[in-house]
Amino acid sequence: MTPGADSPITDELVQQHGLSPDEYARLLDVLGREPTLVELGVFSVMWSEHCSYKSSRIHLGRLPTTGPRVLIGPGENAGVVDLGDGYAACFKMESHNHPSYIEPYQGAATGVGGILRDVFTMGARPMALMDSLRFGRLEHPKTRGLVRGIVAGIAGYGNCMGIPTVAGETRFDRSYDGNCLVNAFCCGIVPSDRIFLGTTGAPGNKVFYVGAGTGRDGIHGATMASTEFGEGSDEKRPTVQVGDPFQEKLLLEACLELMQGTAIVGIQDMGAAGLTSSSVEMAGRGGRGLLLRLDQVPMRETGMVPYELLLSESQERMLIVIEPGREQEVFDVFQKWDLSVAEIGEVTDDGVWRCTWYGNEVAAIPVAVLTDSAPKYDRPQRAPAPLPALPELVDPDPFGRLAAVLADPDISDKQWVWRQYDHQVGTDTVVRPGADAALVRIKGTQKHLGFVCDSNGRHVYLDPFVGTAGQVAECARNLACVGATPVGLSDCMNFGNPQKPEIMWQFARSVDGMAEACRALSVPVISGNVSLYNETDGIGILPTPGLAMVGLYEGPTPTVKARFAAGLEVALLGEPGVGWLAGSVYARLLGFDRHGAPPPVSYAAEDALHVALRALIAAGAVEVAHDLSDGGLLVALAECCLDGVGGMFDAGTDAGSLYGEDHGRALIAYRPEARDAVLRLLGSVPTRVLGTTGGDVLGVGGRTIAVGDVADAWGKAFPDWLAGASR
């Protein structure tokens, strides 16, 4: 409920606004007076974890954010990398975790809507979406409903917008029982000389509100996303926004049409904290002040007051700054598209963010107080107690566990998820979901963009530095399996309560692992998001840095696949490995998923492997390329057999050889007559021929399983669970 305008500023009211006593004392000091209720609401969102990154800023500065292709790095709505020939890719990944747990459909749908706006705000037409999802145990009573609602929300918004969802990942763990994760990614294409920024320009420029009217949905959404859950969290449903993808489609086309001209000085999506954050951020970047006349804001509900207008997170809205004299151009475009449009203010030269209500000033705060003076914490860190070592896993029949490993919820077939998404709209998706990475062409060119998102909370929990570095390497390896060279990464850092020293240690070590791997593999981090307080009743999630990597492939569309045909020779590329089982799916199956240390990364070996894979694919020398990750070598072989063609392979018999998740390895398959060309392109990359394809069984070490049984184990587990069948 919105407090009354004359409500006294009490300790209880300050606490309800998410400010600590120390933060409120800081507010009084920098403001020099007691705030009004409207101003308290503004501080509560702008100084929230979600908007100010107060616990993470000092660590994120260690990430590599520049490179020869980087045009725009972190700090804008999305990052931009140069693709050459006048093209640029604009992309970002963001979370919508808390809203999706409270209201799965709308939470996920508006997460997609928000990330789309971040991209087309920059002038880019969206070309691809991805998602990274985390849910609790299959047997948890909320999991099935969350899966259905969230997937429906993602599909309902993306499909209506006509943007293909081309890749993603879905994993399960008990730590997500009370906190699902919904991370959404979008990439768009923009002319490299027509990129728009969220700034203000000179004093006297006009501020326009465009898009949908403002309602009461989403009020204090940013504040809600900056606290952990507990008893009564379901009562926060009113803070979840309500999306309308058809309205957003109109907004997209109207913005891109206006961007064809020269009227726009700056443009900013109204995302978290709505009108407040968008206007403050524009003023901060421009080094100016701003005056907003709140009574001019289009409203879709009666009786709204300044507090609600400023804190609403209603969807499908933009703030645009234009030069004086260009007003009619804005009215003409947005009225043509049947969208609300109103001039609501102007840029000032006094550095103060002001709001009036029918001529009366209701807020006046120096912009720097809301931005530069926001709290920034170097929170205490403490390494947790050492984890138990992984015991020797005595298993008389490792091969016999293949069906159970394939049915594991992290590995089993997720076609039920991605078949609800339109992944072919636009006719440019040339490598579809289900492969190591997606590949989408840029129409009229030989340029293709590769897309992959990944994270392995099991590995990161065991060692945040090594685990995160390994996920950077895996993303780059996945792109290499479709021939693409990484051009940039967007991260979504999902962690628990940063006020717990162990959680802050996890976060800082994860950032450092990402930074080291990105530098070693020449992958700049150009955008991202931090989602903290993913805890319920004090129980935090696995540390989950969601990574979305984009790669560039230039040339004729590659013909490489992820499934075997008959008559191919199969080889394992990369170091032999030691059969690393700690953190593996196999270890989890045996009840030891919180034991040991994750597999280490050799950047030199990874880089050599990636270079070789790209060369093989560019030359058309291989029929199949598939990286080894979850489940190890035996699972990778099984996945390559899913089109019904098996083979006999020399891949070892012990659990480590079959299921170890060592990094730096990939399978390739090629025609025997191409062997010499393949070996020449591989150079010094270690290579071991495993066998040949053919027949209807998968054979390893003298043991066999029918490929039909492989397909059943992998393909039926997830849909059977969704349908309510016992596993």
XYZ file of C-alpha atoms in Angstrom, residues 144-496:
353
model
C 6.440 -28.096 -11.660
C 4.244 -24.998 -11.476
C 7.241 -22.682 -11.675
C 8.611 -24.484 -14.724
C 5.290 -24.348 -16.555
C 4.562 -20.723 -15.668
C 8.029 -19.353 -16.402
C 8.436 -21.162 -19.718
C 4.969 -19.989 -20.751
C 5.850 -16.407 -19.820
C 9.067 -16.438 -21.847
C 7.285 -17.974 -24.831
C 4.275 -15.705 -24.544
C 6.342 -12.526 -24.720
C 9.137 -13.500 -27.119
C 6.853 -15.274 -29.600
C 4.466 -12.319 -29.760
C 7.379 -9.977 -30.434
C 8.561 -12.107 -33.343
C 12.065 -12.573 -31.888
C 13.495 -16.116 -32.024
C 14.630 -17.732 -28.776
C 17.596 -19.639 -30.142
C 19.438 -21.127 -27.161
C 19.337 -21.555 -23.416
C 19.796 -23.908 -20.515
C 17.665 -25.284 -17.693
C 19.086 -26.872 -14.539
C 17.789 -28.104 -11.205
C 19.158 -28.233 -7.661
C 17.739 -28.258 -4.157
C 19.296 -24.849 -3.461
C 16.790 -23.255 -5.868
C 13.735 -24.658 -4.059
C 12.870 -21.218 -2.696
C 14.533 -19.067 -5.359
C 14.177 -19.885 -9.026
C 16.461 -18.003 -11.404
C 15.251 -16.448 -14.651
C 18.058 -14.824 -16.652
C 17.103 -13.423 -20.047
C 19.449 -12.387 -22.863
C 18.861 -10.402 -26.037
C 21.080 -9.458 -28.956
C 20.296 -6.998 -31.709
C 22.004 -5.665 -34.816
C 22.675 -1.945 -35.152
C 24.583 0.163 -37.706
C 27.901 0.912 -36.031
C 27.443 4.638 -36.704
C 23.828 4.821 -35.405
C 24.136 3.834 -31.736
C 21.917 5.714 -29.265
C 22.853 6.447 -25.652
C 20.921 7.250 -22.483
C 22.011 10.856 -22.008
C 20.535 14.357 -21.904
C 22.560 16.701 -24.073
C 22.333 20.444 -23.516
C 20.087 22.389 -21.113
C 16.770 23.233 -22.706
C 16.373 19.862 -24.427
C 12.891 18.416 -24.076
C 11.995 15.245 -22.164
C 9.319 13.013 -23.664
C 7.486 10.061 -22.184
C 6.433 7.469 -24.784
C 4.803 4.042 -24.713
C 2.216 2.577 -22.385
C 0.513 4.527 -19.634
C 1.738 4.258 -16.049
C -0.173 2.088 -13.602
C 0.389 0.847 -10.091
C 2.052 -2.436 -11.053
C 5.666 -2.968 -10.094
C 5.831 -0.291 -7.400
C 8.979 -0.929 -5.336
C 9.990 -3.818 -7.585
C 13.656 -2.793 -7.372
C 13.489 -2.683 -3.586
C 11.811 -6.097 -3.461
C 14.559 -7.512 -5.703
C 17.154 -6.284 -3.185
C 15.981 -8.361 -0.240
C 15.798 -12.038 0.513
C 12.532 -13.919 0.746
C 10.874 -15.121 3.882
C 7.424 -15.776 5.269
C 4.838 -13.713 3.434
C 6.799 -13.309 0.206
C 3.740 -14.262 -1.846
C 2.094 -11.086 -0.561
C 4.526 -9.130 -2.768
C 2.596 -10.010 -5.926
C 1.541 -6.360 -6.421
C 5.233 -5.486 -6.974
C 5.372 -7.729 -10.063
C 4.908 -5.904 -13.342
C 2.325 -6.864 -15.951
C 3.546 -7.089 -19.530
C 1.883 -6.532 -22.899
C 4.080 -7.814 -25.768
C 1.817 -6.360 -28.439
C 2.286 -2.911 -26.909
C 6.042 -3.514 -26.844
C 6.038 -4.489 -30.513
C 4.479 -1.115 -31.312
C 7.016 0.615 -29.068
C 9.890 -1.193 -30.795
C 8.777 -0.158 -34.264
C 8.020 3.411 -33.223
C 11.411 3.880 -31.550
C 13.294 2.435 -34.514
C 11.318 4.663 -36.880
C 12.140 7.800 -34.894
C 15.771 6.672 -34.779
C 15.920 6.891 -38.567
C 15.959 10.669 -38.153
C 18.065 13.019 -36.062
C 15.598 14.189 -33.398
C 16.793 11.934 -30.561
C 19.520 13.219 -28.246
C 19.153 10.414 -25.706
C 16.817 7.537 -24.953
C 16.417 5.302 -21.914
C 14.242 2.325 -21.069
C 12.052 2.663 -17.987
C 13.087 -0.600 -16.338
C 13.809 -1.187 -12.653
C 12.620 1.834 -10.631
C 10.805 3.111 -13.708
C 10.644 6.842 -14.330
C 12.947 7.549 -11.391
C 15.938 5.485 -12.478
C 15.611 6.272 -16.176
C 15.566 10.030 -15.626
C 18.248 10.035 -12.912
C 20.575 7.821 -14.959
C 20.181 10.030 -18.042
C 20.885 13.144 -16.004
C 23.882 11.487 -14.368
C 25.440 10.400 -17.656
C 24.810 13.825 -19.174
C 26.113 15.768 -16.183
C 22.898 17.802 -16.093
C 19.812 18.426 -14.051
C 16.285 17.450 -15.022
C 12.814 18.830 -14.398
C 9.862 16.432 -14.603
C 6.224 17.581 -14.530
C 4.591 14.481 -13.121
C 1.033 15.660 -13.769
C 1.830 15.355 -17.499
C 2.749 11.650 -17.266
C 0.219 9.435 -19.114
C -1.648 7.338 -16.535
C -3.836 4.304 -16.948
C -5.289 4.402 -13.424
C -7.175 7.144 -11.631
C -6.051 8.900 -8.496
C -2.333 8.207 -8.928
C 0.065 10.369 -6.919
C 3.722 11.399 -7.489
C 5.085 8.644 -5.246
C 3.367 5.999 -7.382
C 4.254 7.583 -10.705
C 7.929 7.715 -9.825
C 8.204 4.182 -8.438
C 5.893 2.284 -10.775
C 7.609 -0.292 -12.980
C 4.830 -0.495 -15.539
C 6.184 -2.008 -18.716
C 6.623 -0.862 -22.338
C 7.719 2.710 -21.568
C 10.634 4.879 -22.733
C 12.067 8.276 -21.861
C 13.363 10.287 -24.837
C 15.302 13.565 -24.886
C 15.107 15.692 -28.047
C 16.274 19.100 -29.193
C 13.767 21.968 -28.978
C 11.788 22.414 -32.157
C 11.623 18.692 -32.943
C 8.615 17.986 -30.735
C 6.135 17.429 -33.561
C 8.288 14.666 -35.031
C 7.948 12.705 -31.806
C 4.198 13.261 -31.608
C 3.721 12.227 -35.227
C 5.615 8.939 -34.909
C 4.161 7.731 -31.642
C 0.614 8.798 -32.420
C 0.921 6.911 -35.702
C 1.732 3.766 -33.709
C -1.160 4.456 -31.283
C 1.105 4.911 -28.263
C 0.977 7.409 -25.435
C 3.304 10.369 -25.977
C 3.735 13.426 -23.767
C 6.284 16.157 -23.169
C 6.919 15.927 -19.430
C 9.979 18.081 -18.759
C 13.292 19.502 -19.832
C 17.019 19.318 -19.218
C 18.399 21.926 -16.800
C 21.869 23.227 -16.012
C 21.762 23.140 -12.200
C 22.539 19.438 -11.644
C 19.318 18.943 -9.651
C 16.668 16.330 -10.335
C 13.324 18.061 -9.737
C 9.713 16.916 -9.922
C 6.597 19.041 -9.813
C 2.944 18.140 -9.385
C 0.535 20.713 -10.827
C 3.159 23.396 -10.313
C 4.190 22.406 -6.795
C 7.674 20.998 -6.264
C 7.523 17.524 -4.673
C 11.184 16.491 -5.018
C 14.488 18.304 -5.483
C 17.623 16.181 -5.150
C 21.087 16.834 -6.590
C 21.703 14.136 -9.199
C 25.115 13.311 -7.742
C 23.487 12.538 -4.386
C 21.459 9.778 -6.034
C 24.325 8.442 -8.160
C 27.859 9.268 -6.996
C 26.905 9.410 -3.314
C 25.060 6.093 -3.319
C 26.506 3.677 -0.771
C 29.392 1.529 -1.946
C 30.455 -1.301 0.326
C 33.583 -3.380 0.559
C 31.760 -6.009 2.540
C 33.658 -8.476 4.703
C 34.677 -11.725 3.057
C 35.396 -15.073 4.631
C 36.142 -18.350 2.934
C 33.735 -21.050 4.096
C 34.905 -24.155 5.880
C 36.766 -26.545 3.548
C 34.501 -28.967 1.752
C 34.957 -32.694 2.267
C 37.152 -34.420 -0.266
C 35.498 -36.576 -2.862
C 35.830 -40.160 -1.653
C 36.802 -42.954 -3.970
C 33.604 -43.790 -5.809
C 33.490 -47.570 -5.857
C 31.137 -48.605 -8.635
C 31.222 -52.123 -10.069
C 29.252 -51.073 -13.154
C 29.824 -47.443 -14.226
C 28.591 -48.083 -17.772
C 25.348 -49.470 -16.375
C 24.553 -46.063 -14.886
C 24.394 -44.369 -18.272
C 20.596 -44.388 -18.454
C 20.341 -42.816 -14.990
C 22.904 -40.126 -15.873
C 21.092 -39.331 -19.137
C 17.823 -39.004 -17.213
C 19.385 -36.546 -14.747
C 17.373 -33.302 -14.893
C 20.472 -31.291 -15.849
C 21.243 -33.522 -18.854
C 17.935 -34.924 -20.064
C 16.133 -33.601 -23.124
C 14.625 -30.117 -22.674
C 12.821 -29.988 -26.013
C 9.609 -29.432 -24.078
C 11.064 -26.059 -23.081
C 12.475 -24.763 -26.339
C 9.743 -26.118 -28.586
C 7.397 -23.648 -26.914
C 9.639 -20.871 -28.188
C 9.584 -19.774 -31.799
C 13.250 -20.314 -32.633
C 12.912 -19.989 -36.419
C 10.947 -16.762 -36.857
C 12.885 -14.491 -39.187
C 14.284 -17.553 -41.031
C 17.862 -16.791 -39.957
C 18.476 -19.475 -37.295
C 20.800 -21.883 -39.091
C 21.940 -23.923 -36.051
C 18.920 -24.464 -33.820
C 18.482 -25.248 -30.114
C 19.913 -28.589 -29.075
C 23.417 -28.037 -30.448
C 26.428 -26.776 -28.479
C 25.555 -23.230 -29.526
C 23.034 -21.568 -31.803
C 24.078 -19.850 -35.015
C 22.042 -17.030 -36.561
C 22.907 -15.366 -39.858
C 22.792 -11.645 -40.520
C 20.620 -11.294 -43.601
C 22.357 -10.190 -46.770
C 25.826 -11.027 -45.478
C 28.038 -14.032 -44.782
C 28.236 -13.015 -41.127
C 26.741 -15.324 -38.509
C 26.461 -14.815 -34.757
C 26.908 -17.739 -32.379
C 25.006 -17.745 -29.088
C 25.475 -19.782 -25.928
C 24.639 -19.327 -22.274
C 25.893 -21.529 -19.492
C 26.628 -21.792 -15.807
C 27.449 -24.666 -13.529
C 26.536 -23.894 -9.937
C 27.913 -27.238 -8.772
C 31.404 -26.336 -9.975
C 31.214 -22.732 -8.746
C 30.089 -23.865 -5.293
C 33.111 -26.145 -4.977
C 35.501 -23.345 -5.990
C 34.065 -20.013 -7.213
C 37.283 -18.950 -8.956
C 38.026 -22.179 -10.797
C 34.376 -23.011 -11.401
C 33.605 -19.665 -13.016
C 36.769 -19.727 -15.112
C 35.742 -23.160 -16.332
C 32.353 -21.849 -17.451
C 33.978 -19.061 -19.472
C 36.117 -21.702 -21.171
C 33.102 -23.933 -21.800
C 31.144 -21.105 -23.427
C 34.040 -20.351 -25.761
C 34.398 -24.078 -26.511
C 30.706 -24.329 -27.358
C 31.030 -21.444 -29.800
C 34.066 -23.077 -31.364
C 31.952 -26.180 -32.037
C 29.871 -24.101 -34.483
C 32.917 -22.294 -35.869
C 32.454 -18.976 -34.055
C 35.098 -16.782 -32.415
C 33.986 -15.041 -29.178
C 33.457 -11.277 -29.475
C 32.010 -10.536 -26.055
C 30.319 -11.783 -22.907
C 27.417 -10.596 -20.782
C 27.129 -11.903 -17.244
C 24.293 -12.279 -14.776
C 25.712 -12.788 -11.284
C 23.171 -14.654 -9.137
C 24.249 -15.041 -5.501
C 22.836 -15.097 -1.992
